[in-house]
Short mmCIF file of C-alpha atoms and ligand atoms in Angstrom, two decimals:
data_model
loop_
_atom_site.label_atom_id
_atom_site.label_comp_id
_atom_site.label_asym_id
_atom_site.label_seq_id
_atom_site.Cartn_x
_atom_site.Cartn_y
_atom_site.Cartn_z
CA MET F 1 -10.80 -4.56 -24.77
CA GLN F 2 -14.75 -4.47 -23.46
CA ARG F 3 -15.20 -2.71 -20.60
CA THR F 4 -17.97 -4.05 -18.34
CA SER F 5 -18.16 -0.25 -16.31
CA ALA F 6 -21.18 1.70 -16.78
CA MET F 7 -19.10 4.44 -17.01
CA THR F 8 -17.29 3.86 -20.02
CA SER F 9 -20.42 5.29 -22.37
CA VAL F 10 -20.25 8.05 -20.50
CA GLN F 11 -16.66 9.41 -20.62
CA PRO F 12 -16.14 11.97 -18.38
CA ASP F 13 -13.71 14.17 -18.33
CA TRP F 14 -10.97 13.87 -15.58
CA GLU F 15 -11.71 17.38 -13.43
CA ASN F 16 -15.38 15.53 -13.25
CA PHE F 17 -14.48 12.30 -13.02
CA TYR F 18 -11.10 12.75 -10.12
CA PRO F 19 -13.93 14.31 -7.18
CA ARG F 20 -16.24 11.67 -7.34
CA PRO F 21 -16.45 8.84 -4.75
CA ILE F 22 -14.28 6.08 -4.79
CA SER F 23 -17.15 3.62 -4.44
CA GLU F 24 -18.43 5.00 -7.99
CA LYS F 25 -14.72 5.02 -9.51
CA ILE F 26 -13.97 1.29 -8.75
CA PRO F 27 -16.01 -0.02 -11.78
CA PHE F 28 -13.95 2.10 -13.87
CA PHE F 29 -10.72 0.32 -12.84
CA SER F 30 -12.16 -3.32 -12.87
CA LYS F 31 -12.34 -5.90 -15.73
CA ASP F 32 -14.61 -8.25 -16.01
CA GLY F 33 -15.69 -8.21 -12.18
CA ARG F 34 -12.37 -8.12 -11.52
CA LEU F 35 -10.08 -5.33 -9.96
CA TYR F 36 -7.35 -4.34 -13.22
CA ASP F 37 -5.68 -0.80 -12.41
CA CYS F 38 -4.81 -1.40 -8.07
CA LEU F 39 -5.09 2.27 -7.08
CA PHE F 40 -7.33 2.25 -3.90
CA ALA F 41 -6.65 0.65 -0.52
CA GLN F 42 -11.11 0.35 -0.83
CA GLN F 43 -10.44 -1.67 -4.00
CA PHE F 44 -9.74 -4.72 -1.80
CA ASN F 45 -12.81 -6.88 0.17
CA ARG F 46 -12.09 -9.87 2.10
CA GLU F 47 -13.01 -11.72 -0.01
CA LEU F 48 -10.16 -10.45 -2.64
CA LEU F 49 -7.91 -10.43 0.47
CA ASN F 50 -8.14 -13.98 1.44
CA HIS F 51 -7.53 -15.08 -1.78
CA LEU F 52 -4.49 -12.74 -2.27
CA PHE F 53 -2.93 -14.11 0.75
CA GLU F 54 -3.73 -17.65 0.35
CA THR F 55 -1.65 -16.96 -3.19
CA ALA F 56 0.98 -15.69 -1.86
CA ASN F 57 1.56 -18.33 0.82
CA LYS F 58 1.20 -21.15 -2.20
CA LEU F 59 3.78 -19.09 -3.89
CA LYS F 60 5.84 -18.83 -0.94
CA THR F 61 5.62 -22.81 -0.37
CA VAL F 62 5.27 -23.65 -4.14
CA THR F 63 8.89 -21.59 -5.10
CA HIS F 64 10.74 -22.75 -2.41
CA ARG F 65 11.64 -25.74 -4.86
CA LYS F 66 13.47 -24.98 -8.06
CA ASP F 67 11.28 -27.07 -9.98
CA GLY F 68 8.15 -24.94 -8.67
CA ALA F 69 10.10 -22.04 -8.87
CA ASP F 70 10.52 -22.67 -12.17
CA HIS F 71 7.00 -23.12 -12.89
CA VAL F 72 6.17 -19.98 -11.06
CA SER F 73 8.47 -18.33 -13.28
CA SER F 74 7.27 -19.20 -16.44
CA LEU F 75 3.44 -17.97 -15.67
CA LEU F 76 3.94 -14.62 -17.08
CA SER F 77 7.41 -14.63 -18.85
CA ASP F 78 5.15 -13.14 -21.95
CA LYS F 79 5.09 -10.35 -19.44
CA ARG F 80 6.42 -6.80 -19.50
CA ALA F 81 6.52 -4.79 -16.75
CA MET F 82 7.74 -0.71 -16.19
CA LEU F 83 8.50 0.43 -12.89
CA TYR F 84 8.02 4.26 -13.18
CA PHE F 85 9.21 5.54 -9.85
CA VAL F 86 10.03 9.09 -9.58
CA GLN F 87 9.83 9.56 -5.99
CA PRO F 88 12.45 7.86 -3.43
CA SER F 89 12.17 4.70 -2.86
CA THR F 90 14.09 1.75 -1.69
CA ARG F 91 11.76 -1.31 -0.84
CA THR F 92 8.44 -1.09 -2.32
CA PHE F 93 10.57 -0.22 -5.96
CA MET F 94 12.95 -3.66 -4.85
CA SER F 95 9.78 -5.45 -3.81
CA PHE F 96 8.06 -4.76 -7.26
CA LEU F 97 11.25 -5.47 -9.09
CA ASN F 98 11.61 -9.02 -7.43
CA ALA F 99 8.16 -9.38 -6.65
CA CYS F 100 7.84 -9.56 -11.03
CA HIS F 101 11.13 -11.55 -11.08
CA ILE F 102 9.39 -14.27 -9.13
CA MET F 103 6.24 -14.16 -11.65
CA GLY F 104 9.04 -14.73 -15.11
CA ILE F 105 7.80 -10.79 -15.77
CA LYS F 106 10.67 -8.76 -17.46
CA THR F 107 11.26 -5.32 -16.25
CA SER F 108 12.19 -1.63 -17.14
CA GLU F 109 12.35 1.15 -15.14
CA ILE F 110 12.71 4.84 -15.32
CA ARG F 111 13.56 5.89 -11.85
CA ASP F 112 14.09 10.22 -12.04
CA THR F 113 12.14 12.05 -14.95
CA THR F 114 15.37 14.21 -15.84
CA THR F 115 16.58 11.41 -17.99
CA SER F 116 12.55 11.19 -19.67
CA SER F 117 11.78 13.43 -23.03
CA GLU F 118 9.87 15.15 -20.03
CA VAL F 119 11.94 17.47 -19.99
CA LYS F 120 11.75 18.26 -23.67
CA GLY F 121 8.88 19.34 -22.60
CA GLU F 122 6.76 16.19 -22.88
CA THR F 123 3.44 16.15 -20.39
CA PRO F 124 3.80 13.47 -18.35
CA GLU F 125 0.48 11.67 -19.38
CA ASP F 126 2.23 11.36 -22.74
CA THR F 127 5.30 9.93 -21.54
CA VAL F 128 3.52 7.19 -19.85
CA ARG F 129 1.31 6.88 -22.77
CA THR F 130 4.83 5.86 -24.71
CA PHE F 131 5.53 3.47 -21.84
CA SER F 132 2.38 1.00 -22.06
CA SER F 133 3.29 0.68 -25.89
CA TYR F 134 6.39 -1.66 -24.91
CA VAL F 135 5.02 -3.29 -21.46
CA ASP F 136 1.51 -4.92 -19.90
CA MET F 137 2.00 -3.34 -16.89
CA ILE F 138 3.02 -0.19 -15.20
CA ILE F 139 3.84 0.38 -11.52
CA MET F 140 3.83 3.53 -10.52
CA ARG F 141 4.85 5.76 -7.71
CA HIS F 142 4.55 9.46 -7.71
CA PRO F 143 4.27 12.73 -5.72
CA ALA F 144 1.10 14.11 -7.03
CA PRO F 145 -2.21 12.58 -5.33
CA GLY F 146 -4.19 11.64 -7.96
CA PHE F 147 -1.56 11.36 -10.75
CA VAL F 148 -1.30 7.41 -10.72
CA GLU F 149 -5.20 7.70 -10.94
CA LYS F 150 -5.00 9.88 -13.70
CA THR F 151 -2.65 7.62 -15.67
CA ALA F 152 -4.86 4.42 -15.11
CA TRP F 153 -7.88 6.80 -16.57
CA LEU F 154 -6.22 7.82 -19.18
CA MET F 155 -5.10 4.65 -19.87
CA ASN F 156 -8.46 3.26 -20.15
CA ARG F 157 -9.66 5.56 -22.86
CA THR F 158 -7.29 4.07 -24.82
CA GLY F 159 -7.49 1.13 -27.28
CA ARG F 160 -4.36 -0.49 -25.58
CA PRO F 161 -4.88 -0.63 -21.88
CA VAL F 162 -2.69 -1.36 -19.59
CA PRO F 163 -3.26 -2.35 -15.47
CA ILE F 164 -1.85 0.05 -13.38
CA VAL F 165 -0.61 -0.31 -9.88
CA ASN F 166 -0.02 2.53 -7.55
CA GLY F 167 3.28 2.40 -5.63
CA GLY F 168 2.68 5.16 -3.68
CA SER F 169 0.81 8.16 -4.66
CA GLY F 170 1.86 11.49 -2.26
CA LYS F 171 0.44 11.55 0.73
CA ASP F 172 -2.98 10.45 0.04
CA GLN F 173 -2.74 6.37 -0.82
CA HIS F 174 -0.56 3.22 -0.76
CA PRO F 175 -2.62 0.52 -1.39
CA THR F 176 -0.07 -2.39 -2.20
CA GLN F 177 1.61 -1.67 1.46
CA ALA F 178 -1.97 -1.68 3.12
CA LEU F 179 -1.95 -5.04 1.01
CA LEU F 180 1.44 -6.03 2.84
CA ASP F 181 0.43 -5.23 6.24
CA VAL F 182 -2.73 -6.96 6.86
CA TYR F 183 -1.07 -9.94 4.87
CA THR F 184 1.35 -9.42 8.04
CA LEU F 185 -1.40 -9.43 10.47
CA TYR F 186 -2.97 -12.34 9.01
CA ARG F 187 0.59 -14.25 9.10
CA SER F 188 0.77 -13.30 12.65
CA PHE F 189 -2.47 -14.55 14.01
CA ALA F 190 -3.19 -17.50 12.03
CA GLY F 191 -5.51 -15.70 9.90
CA GLU F 192 -7.54 -14.46 12.80
CA ILE F 193 -7.41 -10.53 12.04
CA ASP F 194 -11.29 -10.19 13.19
CA ASN F 195 -11.46 -8.11 16.94
CA LYS F 196 -8.19 -6.61 17.11
CA HIS F 197 -6.90 -4.14 18.60
CA ILE F 198 -5.12 -2.09 16.40
CA VAL F 199 -2.65 1.49 17.40
CA MET F 200 -1.50 3.65 14.25
CA VAL F 201 1.38 5.52 15.52
CA GLY F 202 3.03 8.81 14.57
CA ASP F 203 2.73 11.16 11.32
CA LEU F 204 -1.03 10.16 10.74
CA LYS F 205 -1.47 13.26 8.85
CA ARG F 206 0.93 12.70 6.10
CA GLY F 207 1.21 9.27 6.07
CA ARG F 208 0.18 7.30 3.36
CA THR F 209 0.10 4.23 4.67
CA VAL F 210 -2.04 4.71 7.83
CA ARG F 211 -4.29 6.27 5.60
CA SER F 212 -4.95 3.04 3.05
CA LEU F 213 -4.35 0.84 6.08
CA SER F 214 -7.98 2.45 7.49
CA TYR F 215 -9.40 1.88 4.52
CA LEU F 216 -8.49 -2.13 4.93
CA MET F 217 -9.78 -2.20 8.42
CA LYS F 218 -13.49 -2.38 6.84
CA SER F 219 -12.90 -5.82 5.73
CA TYR F 220 -12.74 -6.97 9.25
CA LYS F 221 -15.43 -7.08 12.26
CA GLY F 222 -14.62 -6.31 16.19
CA ILE F 223 -11.71 -4.13 14.87
CA LYS F 224 -10.83 -1.35 17.36
CA LEU F 225 -8.87 1.57 16.18
CA SER F 226 -6.72 3.68 18.11
CA PHE F 227 -4.27 6.71 16.72
CA VAL F 228 -1.35 8.36 18.41
CA SER F 229 0.01 11.28 17.09
CA PRO F 230 1.12 14.71 18.04
CA LYS F 231 -1.74 17.20 17.53
CA GLU F 232 -0.18 18.72 14.89
CA PHE F 233 -0.32 15.45 12.78
CA ARG F 234 -3.37 13.68 13.38
CA MET F 235 -6.02 11.08 11.43
CA GLU F 236 -7.26 13.07 8.81
CA SER F 237 -10.85 13.72 9.02
CA ASP F 238 -12.02 12.08 5.68
CA ILE F 239 -10.55 8.72 7.05
CA LEU F 240 -12.60 9.54 10.39
CA ASP F 241 -15.41 10.08 8.65
CA PHE F 242 -15.01 6.90 6.30
CA LEU F 243 -14.34 4.87 9.87
CA ARG F 244 -17.68 6.27 11.24
CA ARG F 245 -19.65 5.64 7.85
CA HIS F 246 -18.19 1.65 8.57
CA ASP F 247 -19.18 1.52 12.54
CA ILE F 248 -15.32 1.21 13.56
CA PRO F 249 -14.67 2.45 16.46
CA PHE F 250 -11.70 4.90 16.95
CA THR F 251 -9.93 7.06 19.39
CA GLU F 252 -7.67 9.68 19.27
CA THR F 253 -5.04 10.32 21.64
CA GLU F 254 -1.52 11.02 22.33
CA ASP F 255 -1.23 9.08 25.30
CA PHE F 256 1.00 6.32 23.46
CA ARG F 257 1.76 3.96 26.37
CA GLY F 258 -1.92 4.26 28.06
CA VAL F 259 -2.91 2.39 24.45
CA MET F 260 0.19 0.05 24.32
CA LYS F 261 -0.96 -2.73 27.02
CA THR F 262 -4.39 -3.92 25.11
CA ALA F 263 -2.92 -3.71 21.28
CA ASP F 264 -2.63 -6.44 19.24
CA ALA F 265 -0.99 -4.62 16.44
CA ILE F 266 1.47 -1.70 16.93
CA TYR F 267 2.04 -0.17 13.77
CA MET F 268 4.78 2.84 13.86
CA THR F 269 5.17 5.56 11.46
CA ARG F 270 8.12 8.03 11.02
CA ILE F 271 7.79 12.11 10.47
CA GLN F 272 6.87 12.71 6.98
CA ASP F 273 9.04 16.14 6.78
CA GLU F 274 9.35 15.79 3.03
CA HIS F 275 5.91 17.17 2.97
CA ASP F 276 7.05 20.13 5.18
CA LYS F 277 6.01 23.85 3.75
CA SER F 278 8.16 25.86 6.30
CA GLY F 279 9.79 23.08 8.43
CA GLU F 280 6.85 22.52 10.52
CA SER F 281 8.17 18.68 11.80
CA LYS F 282 10.81 20.62 13.53
CA ALA F 283 8.17 22.57 15.87
CA VAL F 284 7.31 18.62 16.88
CA ASP F 285 8.48 16.61 19.88
CA TYR F 286 7.84 13.45 18.38
CA SER F 287 10.25 11.60 20.66
CA PRO F 288 6.56 10.25 22.87
CA PHE F 289 5.95 8.20 19.67
CA HIS F 290 8.49 6.66 19.63
CA PHE F 291 8.77 2.47 21.06
CA ARG F 292 11.92 2.20 22.90
CA GLN F 293 13.33 -0.96 25.39
CA GLU F 294 11.34 -0.46 28.29
CA HIS F 295 7.53 -0.39 26.03
CA LEU F 296 8.66 -4.10 25.62
CA LYS F 297 7.43 -5.79 29.34
CA GLU F 298 4.14 -3.25 28.83
CA ILE F 299 2.59 -4.75 25.75
CA LYS F 300 1.09 -8.28 25.09
CA LYS F 301 3.05 -11.15 24.54
CA THR F 302 0.93 -11.82 21.69
CA CYS F 303 1.08 -8.00 19.90
CA VAL F 304 3.10 -7.25 16.94
CA ILE F 305 5.29 -4.33 16.47
CA MET F 306 5.17 -3.26 13.39
CA HIS F 307 6.47 -0.67 10.46
CA PRO F 308 6.27 0.29 6.82
CA LEU F 309 9.99 1.07 6.72
CA PRO F 310 12.23 3.47 6.30
CA ARG F 311 12.75 4.16 10.00
CA ARG F 312 14.20 6.48 11.85
CA HIS F 313 14.20 7.01 15.73
CA GLU F 314 10.75 5.42 16.12
CA ILE F 315 11.48 2.42 16.95
CA GLU F 316 14.58 1.72 19.30
CA LEU F 317 17.21 -0.64 17.46
CA SER F 318 17.47 -2.94 20.09
CA VAL F 319 13.63 -3.95 19.83
CA ASP F 320 14.35 -5.49 16.49
CA ASP F 321 15.69 -8.75 18.53
CA ASP F 322 12.58 -9.42 19.94
CA PRO F 323 10.09 -11.95 18.44
CA ARG F 324 7.61 -9.52 18.32
CA ALA F 325 9.05 -6.88 16.00
CA VAL F 326 7.69 -8.29 12.70
CA PHE F 327 8.61 -5.13 10.23
CA TRP F 328 11.89 -7.39 8.61
CA ARG F 329 9.25 -9.72 7.86
CA GLN F 330 6.63 -7.63 7.00
CA GLU F 331 9.03 -6.51 4.49
CA ARG F 332 10.01 -10.04 3.12
CA ASN F 333 5.87 -10.42 2.84
CA GLY F 334 5.22 -7.52 0.33
CA MET F 335 7.78 -9.09 -2.33
CA TRP F 336 5.30 -12.19 -1.81
CA ALA F 337 1.89 -10.00 -1.84
CA ARG F 338 2.88 -8.21 -4.43
CA ALA F 339 3.87 -11.40 -7.08
CA ALA F 340 0.22 -12.34 -5.44
CA LEU F 341 -1.59 -9.35 -6.69
CA MET F 342 0.49 -9.41 -10.13
CA ALA F 343 -1.10 -13.44 -10.72
CA TYR F 344 -3.91 -12.23 -9.96
CA ILE F 345 -4.31 -9.24 -11.99
CA PHE F 346 -2.95 -11.39 -14.72
CA GLY F 347 -5.32 -14.29 -14.19
CA VAL F 348 -2.97 -17.24 -13.19
CA ASP F 349 -3.83 -17.08 -9.89
CA LYS F 350 -5.31 -20.70 -10.56
CA LYS F 351 -2.90 -21.69 -11.71
CA LEU F 352 0.02 -22.74 -9.06
C1 LIG K 1 6.48 4.19 3.37
C2 LIG K 1 6.13 4.74 1.91
O1 LIG K 1 6.84 5.56 1.14
O2 LIG K 1 4.88 5.93 2.05
N1 LIG K 1 7.83 3.32 3.00
C3 LIG K 1 7.22 2.35 1.88
O3 LIG K 1 6.45 2.44 0.95
N2 LIG K 1 7.30 1.22 3.27
C4 LIG K 1 6.55 4.92 4.47
C5 LIG K 1 7.64 5.78 4.53
O4 LIG K 1 8.28 6.25 4.12
O5 LIG K 1 7.69 5.90 5.60
#
């Protein structure tokens, strides 16, 4: 496979490659000017986002009828994908699996390293290289930040690369979640995402979804962000620096009630206590960062309430019945957005 990237000839080692700015690394994960490995939210720009959203819309409509669904599931029926999800996942796994089925991609899965040769001492890198011998795409969720990227980097240096899609890497990135989140905004606001006030709430420090979603905001004009979190779990400075560099105004506050009134979208998240080192989450009162029934009368009539799920108590169950609660729709949008991404990566998006 011919790479268009200048970096291929340089062949830096991983220790040199990994710390580079994402903007420099993107060409290495592209092919013929198109996204090839989907690793970082920064790989999406407005044009690509719009294209993927229109593709997802088309997929939704076309597959409504059996002949349409049969056509779509023939487009990639020669492809096989491996789902390597070695971190807990329900919806992202199911979403990718069903996105593959929509496109006719055959799937295999590993969800637990104890059933793989890693227990015989094989390095995870060799294990994923083994997968690539059998399949045409690897979709990965991994607890270690950088591992998914390293897999793509290794693959691209072999004679038989396959695209790698990041289904969540540590507390770092979750690009396809950001894709479906923005697709949900796109559908909720009839394509008009510019000039919106988006409020992200919860554990912003360790939540990868809010990090990836923040990166995507650079594709839109006039966005205003409010970050609402306990002081222990404020958004990390790398994201705040990114927003400053791209002139995206943001505020940080603990006063949820104060900012919800002007919100166009409220993005709730749970506390990410699986990343605790010594039970630090228990010391935090998370209740001010819950969305309750009584808040419904405070927010705009057009405001949407989102959540990447799973939820604990941060959205009261009775809120689900309000038409502004779009998180179940958001979950379903994920399957279509991911199917659109696969159609794009394998170049059959024009055949819809
Ligand atoms: C999120 C994740 O795994 O980062 N879930 C998801 O992919 N839908 C959010 C979370 O676990 O809180």
